[in-house]
JSON list of N, CA and C in Angstrom, two decimals:
[
{"chain": "A", "resi": 1, "resn": "MET", "atom": "N", "xyz": [-100.45, 82.44, 11.01]},
{"chain": "A", "resi": 1, "resn": "MET", "atom": "CA", "xyz": [-100.81, 81.42, 11.53]},
{"chain": "A", "resi": 1, "resn": "MET", "atom": "C", "xyz": [-100.14, 80.59, 12.40]},
{"chain": "A", "resi": 2, "resn": "THR", "atom": "N", "xyz": [-100.90, 79.82, 13.14]},
{"chain": "A", "resi": 2, "resn": "THR", "atom": "CA", "xyz": [-99.67, 79.08, 14.00]},
{"chain": "A", "resi": 2, "resn": "THR", "atom": "C", "xyz": [-100.13, 77.20, 13.65]},
{"chain": "A", "resi": 3, "resn": "PHE", "atom": "N", "xyz": [-99.57, 76.75, 13.59]},
{"chain": "A", "resi": 3, "resn": "PHE", "atom": "CA", "xyz": [-100.14, 75.18, 13.74]},
{"chain": "A", "resi": 3, "resn": "PHE", "atom": "C", "xyz": [-99.37, 74.25, 14.08]},
{"chain": "A", "resi": 4, "resn": "SER", "atom": "N", "xyz": [-100.44, 73.08, 14.82]},
{"chain": "A", "resi": 4, "resn": "SER", "atom": "CA", "xyz": [-99.88, 71.87, 15.46]},
{"chain": "A", "resi": 4, "resn": "SER", "atom": "C", "xyz": [-100.03, 70.57, 15.04]},
{"chain": "A", "resi": 5, "resn": "GLN", "atom": "N", "xyz": [-100.41, 70.43, 13.92]},
{"chain": "A", "resi": 5, "resn": "GLN", "atom": "CA", "xyz": [-100.38, 69.03, 13.69]},
{"chain": "A", "resi": 5, "resn": "GLN", "atom": "C", "xyz": [-99.63, 68.68, 12.76]},
{"chain": "A", "resi": 6, "resn": "PRO", "atom": "N", "xyz": [-98.98, 67.68, 12.30]},
{"chain": "A", "resi": 6, "resn": "PRO", "atom": "CA", "xyz": [-98.05, 67.07, 11.41]},
{"chain": "A", "resi": 6, "resn": "PRO", "atom": "C", "xyz": [-97.76, 67.38, 9.61]},
{"chain": "A", "resi": 7, "resn": "GLU", "atom": "N", "xyz": [-98.91, 67.81, 9.50]},
{"chain": "A", "resi": 7, "resn": "GLU", "atom": "CA", "xyz": [-98.77, 68.12, 7.95]},
{"chain": "A", "resi": 7, "resn": "GLU", "atom": "C", "xyz": [-100.01, 69.08, 7.77]},
{"chain": "A", "resi": 8, "resn": "ILE", "atom": "N", "xyz": [-99.62, 70.14, 7.55]},
{"chain": "A", "resi": 8, "resn": "ILE", "atom": "CA", "xyz": [-100.29, 71.17, 6.51]},
{"chain": "A", "resi": 8, "resn": "ILE", "atom": "C", "xyz": [-99.99, 71.35, 5.05]},
{"chain": "A", "resi": 9, "resn": "THR", "atom": "N", "xyz": [-101.25, 71.23, 4.52]},
{"chain": "A", "resi": 9, "resn": "THR", "atom": "CA", "xyz": [-101.75, 71.71, 3.09]},
{"chain": "A", "resi": 9, "resn": "THR", "atom": "C", "xyz": [-102.07, 72.87, 2.77]},
{"chain": "A", "resi": 10, "resn": "ILE", "atom": "N", "xyz": [-101.57, 72.97, 1.31]},
{"chain": "A", "resi": 10, "resn": "ILE", "atom": "CA", "xyz": [-101.95, 74.86, 0.92]},
{"chain": "A", "resi": 10, "resn": "ILE", "atom": "C", "xyz": [-102.21, 74.40, -0.30]},
{"chain": "A", "resi": 11, "resn": "GLY", "atom": "N", "xyz": [-103.49, 75.28, -0.67]},
{"chain": "A", "resi": 11, "resn": "GLY", "atom": "CA", "xyz": [-103.94, 75.54, -2.11]},
{"chain": "A", "resi": 11, "resn": "GLY", "atom": "C", "xyz": [-105.37, 76.44, -1.84]},
{"chain": "A", "resi": 12, "resn": "ARG", "atom": "N", "xyz": [-106.13, 76.31, -3.01]},
{"chain": "A", "resi": 12, "resn": "ARG", "atom": "CA", "xyz": [-107.14, 77.25, -3.46]},
{"chain": "A", "resi": 12, "resn": "ARG", "atom": "C", "xyz": [-108.26, 76.32, -3.07]},
{"chain": "A", "resi": 13, "resn": "GLY", "atom": "N", "xyz": [-108.38, 74.92, -2.73]},
{"chain": "A", "resi": 13, "resn": "GLY", "atom": "CA", "xyz": [-109.21, 74.00, -2.54]},
{"chain": "A", "resi": 13, "resn": "GLY", "atom": "C", "xyz": [-109.75, 74.17, -0.75]},
{"chain": "A", "resi": 14, "resn": "LEU", "atom": "N", "xyz": [-110.96, 74.22, -0.81]},
{"chain": "A", "resi": 14, "resn": "LEU", "atom": "CA", "xyz": [-111.63, 74.77, 0.83]},
{"chain": "A", "resi": 14, "resn": "LEU", "atom": "C", "xyz": [-110.98, 73.68, 1.85]},
{"chain": "A", "resi": 15, "resn": "ASP", "atom": "N", "xyz": [-110.63, 72.40, 1.53]},
{"chain": "A", "resi": 15, "resn": "ASP", "atom": "CA", "xyz": [-110.15, 71.19, 2.67]},
{"chain": "A", "resi": 15, "resn": "ASP", "atom": "C", "xyz": [-108.65, 71.76, 2.81]},
{"chain": "A", "resi": 16, "resn": "ASN", "atom": "N", "xyz": [-108.23, 72.91, 2.34]},
{"chain": "A", "resi": 16, "resn": "ASN", "atom": "CA", "xyz": [-106.52, 73.05, 2.57]},
{"chain": "A", "resi": 16, "resn": "ASN", "atom": "C", "xyz": [-106.70, 73.33, 4.18]},
{"chain": "A", "resi": 17, "resn": "ASP", "atom": "N", "xyz": [-105.40, 73.89, 4.96]},
{"chain": "A", "resi": 17, "resn": "ASP", "atom": "CA", "xyz": [-105.23, 74.17, 5.98]},
{"chain": "A", "resi": 17, "resn": "ASP", "atom": "C", "xyz": [-104.81, 75.50, 5.75]},
{"chain": "A", "resi": 18, "resn": "ILE", "atom": "N", "xyz": [-103.85, 75.66, 5.32]},
{"chain": "A", "resi": 18, "resn": "ILE", "atom": "CA", "xyz": [-104.35, 77.32, 4.24]},
{"chain": "A", "resi": 18, "resn": "ILE", "atom": "C", "xyz": [-104.67, 77.33, 2.98]},
{"chain": "A", "resi": 19, "resn": "LEU", "atom": "N", "xyz": [-105.58, 78.30, 2.99]},
{"chain": "A", "resi": 19, "resn": "LEU", "atom": "CA", "xyz": [-105.97, 78.76, 2.21]},
{"chain": "A", "resi": 19, "resn": "LEU", "atom": "C", "xyz": [-105.92, 79.81, 1.34]},
{"chain": "A", "resi": 20, "resn": "LEU", "atom": "N", "xyz": [-105.49, 79.47, -0.26]},
{"chain": "A", "resi": 20, "resn": "LEU", "atom": "CA", "xyz": [-104.85, 80.62, -1.05]},
{"chain": "A", "resi": 20, "resn": "LEU", "atom": "C", "xyz": [-106.38, 80.72, -1.63]},
{"chain": "A", "resi": 21, "resn": "GLU", "atom": "N", "xyz": [-107.05, 82.25, -1.69]},
{"chain": "A", "resi": 21, "resn": "GLU", "atom": "CA", "xyz": [-108.03, 82.57, -3.27]},
{"chain": "A", "resi": 21, "resn": "GLU", "atom": "C", "xyz": [-107.33, 83.62, -4.34]},
{"chain": "A", "resi": 22, "resn": "ASP", "atom": "N", "xyz": [-106.60, 82.48, -5.14]},
{"chain": "A", "resi": 22, "resn": "ASP", "atom": "CA", "xyz": [-106.10, 83.36, -6.09]},
{"chain": "A", "resi": 22, "resn": "ASP", "atom": "C", "xyz": [-105.33, 82.12, -7.70]},
{"chain": "A", "resi": 23, "resn": "GLU", "atom": "N", "xyz": [-106.12, 82.51, -8.48]},
{"chain": "A", "resi": 23, "resn": "GLU", "atom": "CA", "xyz": [-106.27, 81.37, -9.98]},
{"chain": "A", "resi": 23, "resn": "GLU", "atom": "C", "xyz": [-104.52, 80.74, -9.96]},
{"chain": "A", "resi": 24, "resn": "THR", "atom": "N", "xyz": [-104.00, 81.72, -9.41]},
{"chain": "A", "resi": 24, "resn": "THR", "atom": "CA", "xyz": [-102.69, 80.93, -9.85]},
{"chain": "A", "resi": 24, "resn": "THR", "atom": "C", "xyz": [-102.18, 79.47, -9.11]},
{"chain": "A", "resi": 25, "resn": "VAL", "atom": "N", "xyz": [-103.20, 79.57, -7.67]},
{"chain": "A", "resi": 25, "resn": "VAL", "atom": "CA", "xyz": [-102.91, 78.85, -7.12]},
{"chain": "A", "resi": 25, "resn": "VAL", "atom": "C", "xyz": [-103.47, 77.53, -7.54]},
{"chain": "A", "resi": 26, "resn": "SER", "atom": "N", "xyz": [-103.08, 76.16, -7.31]},
{"chain": "A", "resi": 26, "resn": "SER", "atom": "CA", "xyz": [-103.72, 74.78, -7.87]},
{"chain": "A", "resi": 26, "resn": "SER", "atom": "C", "xyz": [-104.79, 74.48, -6.59]},
{"chain": "A", "resi": 27, "resn": "LEU", "atom": "N", "xyz": [-105.83, 74.25, -6.86]},
{"chain": "A", "resi": 27, "resn": "LEU", "atom": "CA", "xyz": [-106.56, 73.55, -5.69]},
{"chain": "A", "resi": 27, "resn": "LEU", "atom": "C", "xyz": [-105.77, 72.53, -4.29]},
{"chain": "A", "resi": 28, "resn": "ASN", "atom": "N", "xyz": [-104.43, 71.66, -4.27]},
{"chain": "A", "resi": 28, "resn": "ASN", "atom": "CA", "xyz": [-104.22, 71.21, -3.78]},
{"chain": "A", "resi": 28, "resn": "ASN", "atom": "C", "xyz": [-102.46, 71.65, -4.28]},
{"chain": "A", "resi": 29, "resn": "HIS", "atom": "N", "xyz": [-102.04, 72.95, -4.11]},
{"chain": "A", "resi": 29, "resn": "HIS", "atom": "CA", "xyz": [-100.83, 72.84, -4.70]},
{"chain": "A", "resi": 29, "resn": "HIS", "atom": "C", "xyz": [-99.13, 72.47, -3.57]},
{"chain": "A", "resi": 30, "resn": "ALA", "atom": "N", "xyz": [-99.72, 72.15, -2.40]},
{"chain": "A", "resi": 30, "resn": "ALA", "atom": "CA", "xyz": [-98.37, 72.22, -1.72]},
{"chain": "A", "resi": 30, "resn": "ALA", "atom": "C", "xyz": [-98.29, 71.54, -0.21]},
{"chain": "A", "resi": 31, "resn": "ARG", "atom": "N", "xyz": [-97.65, 71.03, 0.52]},
{"chain": "A", "resi": 31, "resn": "ARG", "atom": "CA", "xyz": [-97.75, 70.54, 1.61]},
{"chain": "A", "resi": 31, "resn": "ARG", "atom": "C", "xyz": [-96.67, 70.67, 2.34]},
{"chain": "A", "resi": 32, "resn": "ILE", "atom": "N", "xyz": [-96.61, 70.88, 3.54]},
{"chain": "A", "resi": 32, "resn": "ILE", "atom": "CA", "xyz": [-95.51, 70.77, 4.61]},
{"chain": "A", "resi": 32, "resn": "ILE", "atom": "C", "xyz": [-95.84, 70.10, 5.56]},
{"chain": "A", "resi": 33, "resn": "TYR", "atom": "N", "xyz": [-94.73, 68.98, 5.97]},
{"chain": "A", "resi": 33, "resn": "TYR", "atom": "CA", "xyz": [-95.22, 68.21, 6.98]},
{"chain": "A", "resi": 33, "resn": "TYR", "atom": "C", "xyz": [-94.17, 67.50, 7.65]},
{"chain": "A", "resi": 34, "resn": "LEU", "atom": "N", "xyz": [-93.96, 66.96, 8.70]},
{"chain": "A", "resi": 34, "resn": "LEU", "atom": "CA", "xyz": [-93.21, 66.58, 10.13]},
{"chain": "A", "resi": 34, "resn": "LEU", "atom": "C", "xyz": [-92.49, 65.75, 9.40]},
{"chain": "A", "resi": 35, "resn": "PHE", "atom": "N", "xyz": [-91.07, 65.38, 9.50]},
{"chain": "A", "resi": 35, "resn": "PHE", "atom": "CA", "xyz": [-90.24, 63.92, 9.04]},
{"chain": "A", "resi": 35, "resn": "PHE", "atom": "C", "xyz": [-89.30, 64.42, 9.66]},
{"chain": "A", "resi": 36, "resn": "ASN", "atom": "N", "xyz": [-88.87, 63.01, 10.81]},
{"chain": "A", "resi": 36, "resn": "ASN", "atom": "CA", "xyz": [-87.78, 63.18, 11.45]},
{"chain": "A", "resi": 36, "resn": "ASN", "atom": "C", "xyz": [-87.19, 63.95, 12.18]},
{"chain": "A", "resi": 37, "resn": "LYS", "atom": "N", "xyz": [-88.49, 65.04, 12.83]},
{"chain": "A", "resi": 37, "resn": "LYS", "atom": "CA", "xyz": [-88.06, 66.26, 13.64]},
{"chain": "A", "resi": 37, "resn": "LYS", "atom": "C", "xyz": [-87.96, 67.29, 12.78]},
{"chain": "A", "resi": 38, "resn": "SER", "atom": "N", "xyz": [-88.25, 67.38, 11.40]},
{"chain": "A", "resi": 38, "resn": "SER", "atom": "CA", "xyz": [-87.46, 68.59, 10.66]},
{"chain": "A", "resi": 38, "resn": "SER", "atom": "C", "xyz": [-88.81, 68.50, 9.89]},
{"chain": "A", "resi": 39, "resn": "TRP", "atom": "N", "xyz": [-89.13, 70.21, 9.54]},
{"chain": "A", "resi": 39, "resn": "TRP", "atom": "CA", "xyz": [-90.17, 70.00, 8.84]},
{"chain": "A", "resi": 39, "resn": "TRP", "atom": "C", "xyz": [-90.13, 70.33, 7.25]},
{"chain": "A", "resi": 40, "resn": "MET", "atom": "N", "xyz": [-90.69, 69.75, 6.35]},
{"chain": "A", "resi": 40, "resn": "MET", "atom": "CA", "xyz": [-90.38, 69.62, 5.43]},
{"chain": "A", "resi": 40, "resn": "MET", "atom": "C", "xyz": [-91.34, 70.32, 3.97]},
{"chain": "A", "resi": 41, "resn": "ILE", "atom": "N", "xyz": [-91.43, 70.70, 2.82]},
{"chain": "A", "resi": 41, "resn": "ILE", "atom": "CA", "xyz": [-92.33, 71.28, 1.95]},
{"chain": "A", "resi": 41, "resn": "ILE", "atom": "C", "xyz": [-91.90, 70.20, 0.92]},
{"chain": "A", "resi": 42, "resn": "GLU", "atom": "N", "xyz": [-93.05, 69.86, -0.32]},
{"chain": "A", "resi": 42, "resn": "GLU", "atom": "CA", "xyz": [-93.07, 69.48, -1.28]},
{"chain": "A", "resi": 42, "resn": "GLU", "atom": "C", "xyz": [-94.30, 70.07, -1.93]},
{"chain": "A", "resi": 43, "resn": "ASP", "atom": "N", "xyz": [-93.94, 70.10, -3.55]},
{"chain": "A", "resi": 43, "resn": "ASP", "atom": "CA", "xyz": [-94.89, 70.55, -4.20]},
{"chain": "A", "resi": 43, "resn": "ASP", "atom": "C", "xyz": [-95.60, 69.32, -4.50]},
{"chain": "A", "resi": 44, "resn": "SER", "atom": "N", "xyz": [-97.12, 69.69, -4.74]},
{"chain": "A", "resi": 44, "resn": "SER", "atom": "CA", "xyz": [-97.95, 68.53, -4.75]},
{"chain": "A", "resi": 44, "resn": "SER", "atom": "C", "xyz": [-98.86, 68.39, -6.50]},
{"chain": "A", "resi": 45, "resn": "GLN", "atom": "N", "xyz": [-97.66, 68.64, -6.99]},
{"chain": "A", "resi": 45, "resn": "GLN", "atom": "CA", "xyz": [-98.00, 68.26, -8.77]},
{"chain": "A", "resi": 45, "resn": "GLN", "atom": "C", "xyz": [-98.85, 69.62, -8.96]},
{"chain": "A", "resi": 46, "resn": "SER", "atom": "N", "xyz": [-98.44, 70.68, -8.54]},
{"chain": "A", "resi": 46, "resn": "SER", "atom": "CA", "xyz": [-99.24, 71.89, -8.87]},
{"chain": "A", "resi": 46, "resn": "SER", "atom": "C", "xyz": [-99.10, 72.32, -10.38]},
{"chain": "A", "resi": 47, "resn": "THR", "atom": "N", "xyz": [-100.23, 73.24, -10.69]},
{"chain": "A", "resi": 47, "resn": "THR", "atom": "CA", "xyz": [-99.86, 73.42, -12.25]},
{"chain": "A", "resi": 47, "resn": "THR", "atom": "C", "xyz": [-98.70, 74.57, -12.66]},
{"chain": "A", "resi": 48, "resn": "ASN", "atom": "N", "xyz": [-98.71, 75.14, -11.25]},
{"chain": "A", "resi": 48, "resn": "ASN", "atom": "CA", "xyz": [-97.49, 76.57, -11.87]},
{"chain": "A", "resi": 48, "resn": "ASN", "atom": "C", "xyz": [-96.17, 76.37, -10.85]},
{"chain": "A", "resi": 49, "resn": "GLY", "atom": "N", "xyz": [-95.99, 74.93, -10.14]},
{"chain": "A", "resi": 49, "resn": "GLY", "atom": "CA", "xyz": [-94.75, 74.57, -8.89]},
{"chain": "A", "resi": 49, "resn": "GLY", "atom": "C", "xyz": [-95.07, 75.93, -8.27]},
{"chain": "A", "resi": 50, "resn": "THR", "atom": "N", "xyz": [-94.25, 75.06, -7.24]},
{"chain": "A", "resi": 50, "resn": "THR", "atom": "CA", "xyz": [-94.08, 75.85, -5.98]},
{"chain": "A", "resi": 50, "resn": "THR", "atom": "C", "xyz": [-91.99, 75.99, -5.74]},
{"chain": "A", "resi": 51, "resn": "PHE", "atom": "N", "xyz": [-92.32, 77.45, -5.12]},
{"chain": "A", "resi": 51, "resn": "PHE", "atom": "CA", "xyz": [-90.93, 77.63, -4.96]},
{"chain": "A", "resi": 51, "resn": "PHE", "atom": "C", "xyz": [-90.58, 77.85, -3.38]},
{"chain": "A", "resi": 52, "resn": "LEU", "atom": "N", "xyz": [-88.96, 77.76, -3.47]},
{"chain": "A", "resi": 52, "resn": "LEU", "atom": "CA", "xyz": [-88.77, 78.18, -2.10]},
{"chain": "A", "resi": 52, "resn": "LEU", "atom": "C", "xyz": [-87.53, 78.89, -2.24]},
{"chain": "A", "resi": 53, "resn": "ASN", "atom": "N", "xyz": [-87.27, 80.18, -1.49]},
{"chain": "A", "resi": 53, "resn": "ASN", "atom": "CA", "xyz": [-86.13, 81.16, -1.85]},
{"chain": "A", "resi": 53, "resn": "ASN", "atom": "C", "xyz": [-86.24, 81.02, -3.43]},
{"chain": "A", "resi": 54, "resn": "ASP", "atom": "N", "xyz": [-87.06, 81.43, -4.01]},
{"chain": "A", "resi": 54, "resn": "ASP", "atom": "CA", "xyz": [-86.85, 81.66, -5.86]},
{"chain": "A", "resi": 54, "resn": "ASP", "atom": "C", "xyz": [-86.53, 80.64, -6.42]},
{"chain": "A", "resi": 55, "resn": "GLU", "atom": "N", "xyz": [-86.52, 79.39, -5.50]},
{"chain": "A", "resi": 55, "resn": "GLU", "atom": "CA", "xyz": [-85.74, 77.79, -6.41]},
{"chain": "A", "resi": 55, "resn": "GLU", "atom": "C", "xyz": [-86.99, 77.07, -6.58]},
{"chain": "A", "resi": 56, "resn": "ILE", "atom": "N", "xyz": [-87.34, 76.62, -8.02]},
{"chain": "A", "resi": 56, "resn": "ILE", "atom": "CA", "xyz": [-88.52, 75.66, -7.80]},
{"chain": "A", "resi": 56, "resn": "ILE", "atom": "C", "xyz": [-88.34, 74.57, -7.20]},
{"chain": "A", "resi": 57, "resn": "LEU", "atom": "N", "xyz": [-89.40, 73.74, -6.44]},
{"chain": "A", "resi": 57, "resn": "LEU", "atom": "CA", "xyz": [-89.20, 72.21, -5.68]},
{"chain": "A", "resi": 57, "resn": "LEU", "atom": "C", "xyz": [-89.54, 71.82, -6.81]},
{"chain": "A", "resi": 58, "resn": "HIS", "atom": "N", "xyz": [-88.39, 70.51, -6.78]},
{"chain": "A", "resi": 58, "resn": "HIS", "atom": "CA", "xyz": [-88.80, 69.41, -7.89]},
{"chain": "A", "resi": 58, "resn": "HIS", "atom": "C", "xyz": [-88.52, 67.95, -6.56]},
{"chain": "A", "resi": 59, "resn": "LEU", "atom": "N", "xyz": [-88.20, 67.85, -5.56]},
{"chain": "A", "resi": 59, "resn": "LEU", "atom": "CA", "xyz": [-88.34, 67.14, -4.72]},
{"chain": "A", "resi": 59, "resn": "LEU", "atom": "C", "xyz": [-88.57, 67.82, -3.16]},
{"chain": "A", "resi": 60, "resn": "ALA", "atom": "N", "xyz": [-89.13, 67.64, -1.95]},
{"chain": "A", "resi": 60, "resn": "ALA", "atom": "CA", "xyz": [-89.12, 67.33, -0.82]},
{"chain": "A", "resi": 60, "resn": "ALA", "atom": "C", "xyz": [-87.79, 68.43, 0.08]},
{"chain": "A", "resi": 61, "resn": "VAL", "atom": "N", "xyz": [-88.39, 69.32, 0.43]},
{"chain": "A", "resi": 61, "resn": "VAL", "atom": "CA", "xyz": [-87.11, 70.36, 1.06]},
{"chain": "A", "resi": 61, "resn": "VAL", "atom": "C", "xyz": [-87.25, 70.39, 2.61]},
{"chain": "A", "resi": 62, "resn": "ILE", "atom": "N", "xyz": [-85.97, 70.25, 3.37]},
{"chain": "A", "resi": 62, "resn": "ILE", "atom": "CA", "xyz": [-86.51, 70.91, 5.05]},
{"chain": "A", "resi": 62, "resn": "ILE", "atom": "C", "xyz": [-86.37, 72.31, 4.87]},
{"chain": "A", "resi": 63, "resn": "LEU", "atom": "N", "xyz": [-87.30, 73.26, 5.93]},
{"chain": "A", "resi": 63, "resn": "LEU", "atom": "CA", "xyz": [-87.55, 74.25, 5.98]},
{"chain": "A", "resi": 63, "resn": "LEU", "atom": "C", "xyz": [-87.05, 74.51, 6.57]},
{"chain": "A", "resi": 64, "resn": "VAL", "atom": "N", "xyz": [-86.28, 76.14, 6.91]},
{"chain": "A", "resi": 64, "resn": "VAL", "atom": "CA", "xyz": [-85.43, 76.71, 8.31]},
{"chain": "A", "resi": 64, "resn": "VAL", "atom": "C", "xyz": [-86.35, 77.94, 8.17]},
{"chain": "A", "resi": 65, "resn": "ASP", "atom": "N", "xyz": [-86.22, 78.32, 9.24]},
{"chain": "A", "resi": 65, "resn": "ASP", "atom": "CA", "xyz": [-86.54, 80.14, 10.14]},
{"chain": "A", "resi": 65, "resn": "ASP", "atom": "C", "xyz": [-86.94, 80.72, 8.77]},
{"chain": "A", "resi": 66, "resn": "GLN", "atom": "N", "xyz": [-87.52, 81.78, 8.18]},
{"chain": "A", "resi": 66, "resn": "GLN", "atom": "CA", "xyz": [-87.22, 82.85, 7.60]},
{"chain": "A", "resi": 66, "resn": "GLN", "atom": "C", "xyz": [-87.28, 82.29, 5.87]},
{"chain": "A", "resi": 67, "resn": "ASP", "atom": "N", "xyz": [-87.45, 80.89, 5.66]},
{"chain": "A", "resi": 67, "resn": "ASP", "atom": "CA", "xyz": [-87.63, 80.77, 4.58]},
{"chain": "A", "resi": 67, "resn": "ASP", "atom": "C", "xyz": [-89.32, 81.19, 4.03]},
{"chain": "A", "resi": 68, "resn": "LEU", "atom": "N", "xyz": [-88.82, 81.53, 2.43]},
{"chain": "A", "resi": 68, "resn": "LEU", "atom": "CA", "xyz": [-89.91, 82.14, 1.54]},
{"chain": "A", "resi": 68, "resn": "LEU", "atom": "C", "xyz": [-90.28, 81.06, 0.65]},
{"chain": "A", "resi": 69, "resn": "ILE", "atom": "N", "xyz": [-91.91, 81.06, 0.84]},
{"chain": "A", "resi": 69, "resn": "ILE", "atom": "CA", "xyz": [-92.50, 80.07, -0.30]},
{"chain": "A", "resi": 69, "resn": "ILE", "atom": "C", "xyz": [-93.20, 80.86, -0.85]},
{"chain": "A", "resi": 70, "resn": "LYS", "atom": "N", "xyz": [-93.36, 80.23, -2.16]},
{"chain": "A", "resi": 70, "resn": "LYS", "atom": "CA", "xyz": [-94.02, 81.22, -3.05]},
{"chain": "A", "resi": 70, "resn": "LYS", "atom": "C", "xyz": [-95.13, 79.97, -3.80]},
{"chain": "A", "resi": 71, "resn": "VAL", "atom": "N", "xyz": [-96.30, 80.36, -3.72]},
{"chain": "A", "resi": 71, "resn": "VAL", "atom": "CA", "xyz": [-97.12, 79.85, -4.21]},
{"chain": "A", "resi": 71, "resn": "VAL", "atom": "C", "xyz": [-98.28, 80.32, -5.11]},
{"chain": "A", "resi": 72, "resn": "GLY", "atom": "N", "xyz": [-98.28, 80.05, -6.35]},
{"chain": "A", "resi": 72, "resn": "GLY", "atom": "CA", "xyz": [-98.99, 80.89, -7.46]},
{"chain": "A", "resi": 72, "resn": "GLY", "atom": "C", "xyz": [-97.96, 82.37, -7.20]},
{"chain": "A", "resi": 73, "resn": "GLU", "atom": "N", "xyz": [-99.14, 83.16, -7.28]},
{"chain": "A", "resi": 73, "resn": "GLU", "atom": "CA", "xyz": [-98.47, 84.92, -6.82]},
{"chain": "A", "resi": 73, "resn": "GLU", "atom": "C", "xyz": [-98.58, 85.36, -5.52]},
{"chain": "A", "resi": 74, "resn": "LYS", "atom": "N", "xyz": [-98.61, 83.91, -4.01]},
{"chain": "A", "resi": 74, "resn": "LYS", "atom": "CA", "xyz": [-98.44, 84.63, -2.81]},
{"chain": "A", "resi": 74, "resn": "LYS", "atom": "C", "xyz": [-97.07, 84.11, -2.45]},
{"chain": "A", "resi": 75, "resn": "ILE", "atom": "N", "xyz": [-96.68, 84.50, -1.56]},
{"chain": "A", "resi": 75, "resn": "ILE", "atom": "CA", "xyz": [-95.57, 84.13, -0.78]},
{"chain": "A", "resi": 75, "resn": "ILE", "atom": "C", "xyz": [-95.48, 84.14, 0.67]},
{"chain": "A", "resi": 76, "resn": "ILE", "atom": "N", "xyz": [-94.88, 83.16, 1.53]},
{"chain": "A", "resi": 76, "resn": "ILE", "atom": "CA", "xyz": [-95.64, 82.66, 2.62]},
{"chain": "A", "resi": 76, "resn": "ILE", "atom": "C", "xyz": [-94.21, 82.53, 3.35]},
{"chain": "A", "resi": 77, "resn": "ARG", "atom": "N", "xyz": [-93.83, 83.57, 4.68]},
{"chain": "A", "resi": 77, "resn": "ARG", "atom": "CA", "xyz": [-92.85, 83.48, 5.40]},
{"chain": "A", "resi": 77, "resn": "ARG", "atom": "C", "xyz": [-92.91, 82.54, 6.11]},
{"chain": "A", "resi": 78, "resn": "VAL", "atom": "N", "xyz": [-91.69, 81.61, 6.55]},
{"chain": "A", "resi": 78, "resn": "VAL", "atom": "CA", "xyz": [-91.65, 80.10, 7.41]},
{"chain": "A", "resi": 78, "resn": "VAL", "atom": "C", "xyz": [-91.17, 81.20, 8.49]},
{"chain": "A", "resi": 79, "resn": "ILE", "atom": "N", "xyz": [-91.57, 80.82, 9.92]},
{"chain": "A", "resi": 79, "resn": "ILE", "atom": "CA", "xyz": [-91.53, 81.49, 11.24]},
{"chain": "A", "resi": 79, "resn": "ILE", "atom": "C", "xyz": [-91.56, 80.23, 11.88]},
{"chain": "A", "resi": 80, "resn": "PHE", "atom": "N", "xyz": [-90.38, 80.33, 12.52]},
{"chain": "A", "resi": 80, "resn": "PHE", "atom": "CA", "xyz": [-90.04, 78.87, 13.91]},
{"chain": "A", "resi": 80, "resn": "PHE", "atom": "C", "xyz": [-90.26, 79.71, 15.20]},
{"chain": "A", "resi": 81, "resn": "PRO", "atom": "N", "xyz": [-91.21, 78.76, 15.99]},
{"chain": "A", "resi": 81, "resn": "PRO", "atom": "CA", "xyz": [-90.45, 79.51, 17.40]},
{"chain": "A", "resi": 81, "resn": "PRO", "atom": "C", "xyz": [-89.32, 78.83, 17.39]},
{"chain": "A", "resi": 82, "resn": "ASP", "atom": "N", "xyz": [-88.31, 79.57, 18.84]},
{"chain": "A", "resi": 82, "resn": "ASP", "atom": "CA", "xyz": [-86.86, 79.54, 18.54]},
{"chain": "A", "resi": 82, "resn": "ASP", "atom": "C", "xyz": [-86.86, 77.86, 18.94]},
{"chain": "A", "resi": 83, "resn": "ASN", "atom": "N", "xyz": [-87.61, 77.28, 19.53]},
{"chain": "A", "resi": 83, "resn": "ASN", "atom": "CA", "xyz": [-87.47, 75.47, 20.02]},
{"chain": "A", "resi": 83, "resn": "ASN", "atom": "C", "xyz": [-88.02, 74.72, 19.04]},
{"chain": "A", "resi": 84, "resn": "GLU", "atom": "N", "xyz": [-88.16, 75.22, 17.54]},
{"chain": "A", "resi": 84, "resn": "GLU", "atom": "CA", "xyz": [-88.80, 74.45, 16.62]},
{"chain": "A", "resi": 84, "resn": "GLU", "atom": "C", "xyz": [-87.97, 75.08, 15.34]},
{"chain": "A", "resi": 85, "resn": "SER", "atom": "N", "xyz": [-87.00, 75.80, 15.25]},
{"chain": "A", "resi": 85, "resn": "SER", "atom": "CA", "xyz": [-85.75, 75.81, 14.00]},
{"chain": "A", "resi": 85, "resn": "SER", "atom": "C", "xyz": [-85.05, 74.74, 13.82]},
{"chain": "A", "resi": 86, "resn": "ASN", "atom": "N", "xyz": [-84.90, 74.93, 12.56]},
{"chain": "A", "resi": 86, "resn": "ASN", "atom": "CA", "xyz": [-84.30, 74.08, 11.87]},
{"chain": "A", "resi": 86, "resn": "ASN", "atom": "C", "xyz": [-82.61, 74.09, 11.50]},
{"chain": "A", "resi": 87, "resn": "ARG", "atom": "N", "xyz": [-82.43, 75.33, 12.29]},
{"chain": "A", "resi": 87, "resn": "ARG", "atom": "CA", "xyz": [-81.07, 75.71, 12.30]},
{"chain": "A", "resi": 87, "resn": "ARG", "atom": "C", "xyz": [-80.05, 74.81, 12.75]}
]
């Protein structure tokens, strides 16, 4: 998937940008958003938590190319085009 908006929501609810049909995913599980030219991810007070590279998120964290986001039992790999990488 490719996105161009400044915020992307992840969850089981139909109003999310990334819809994950999985009972381990909350209706509104996490969000990815642009802040000061960096892409951030934060948990949306989900039941099972959001993990970044096997670490549970407690606060918003900057995403980098090839990060792995675990939402419930689903894993999402972050891939930035070369000009948008946060390296």
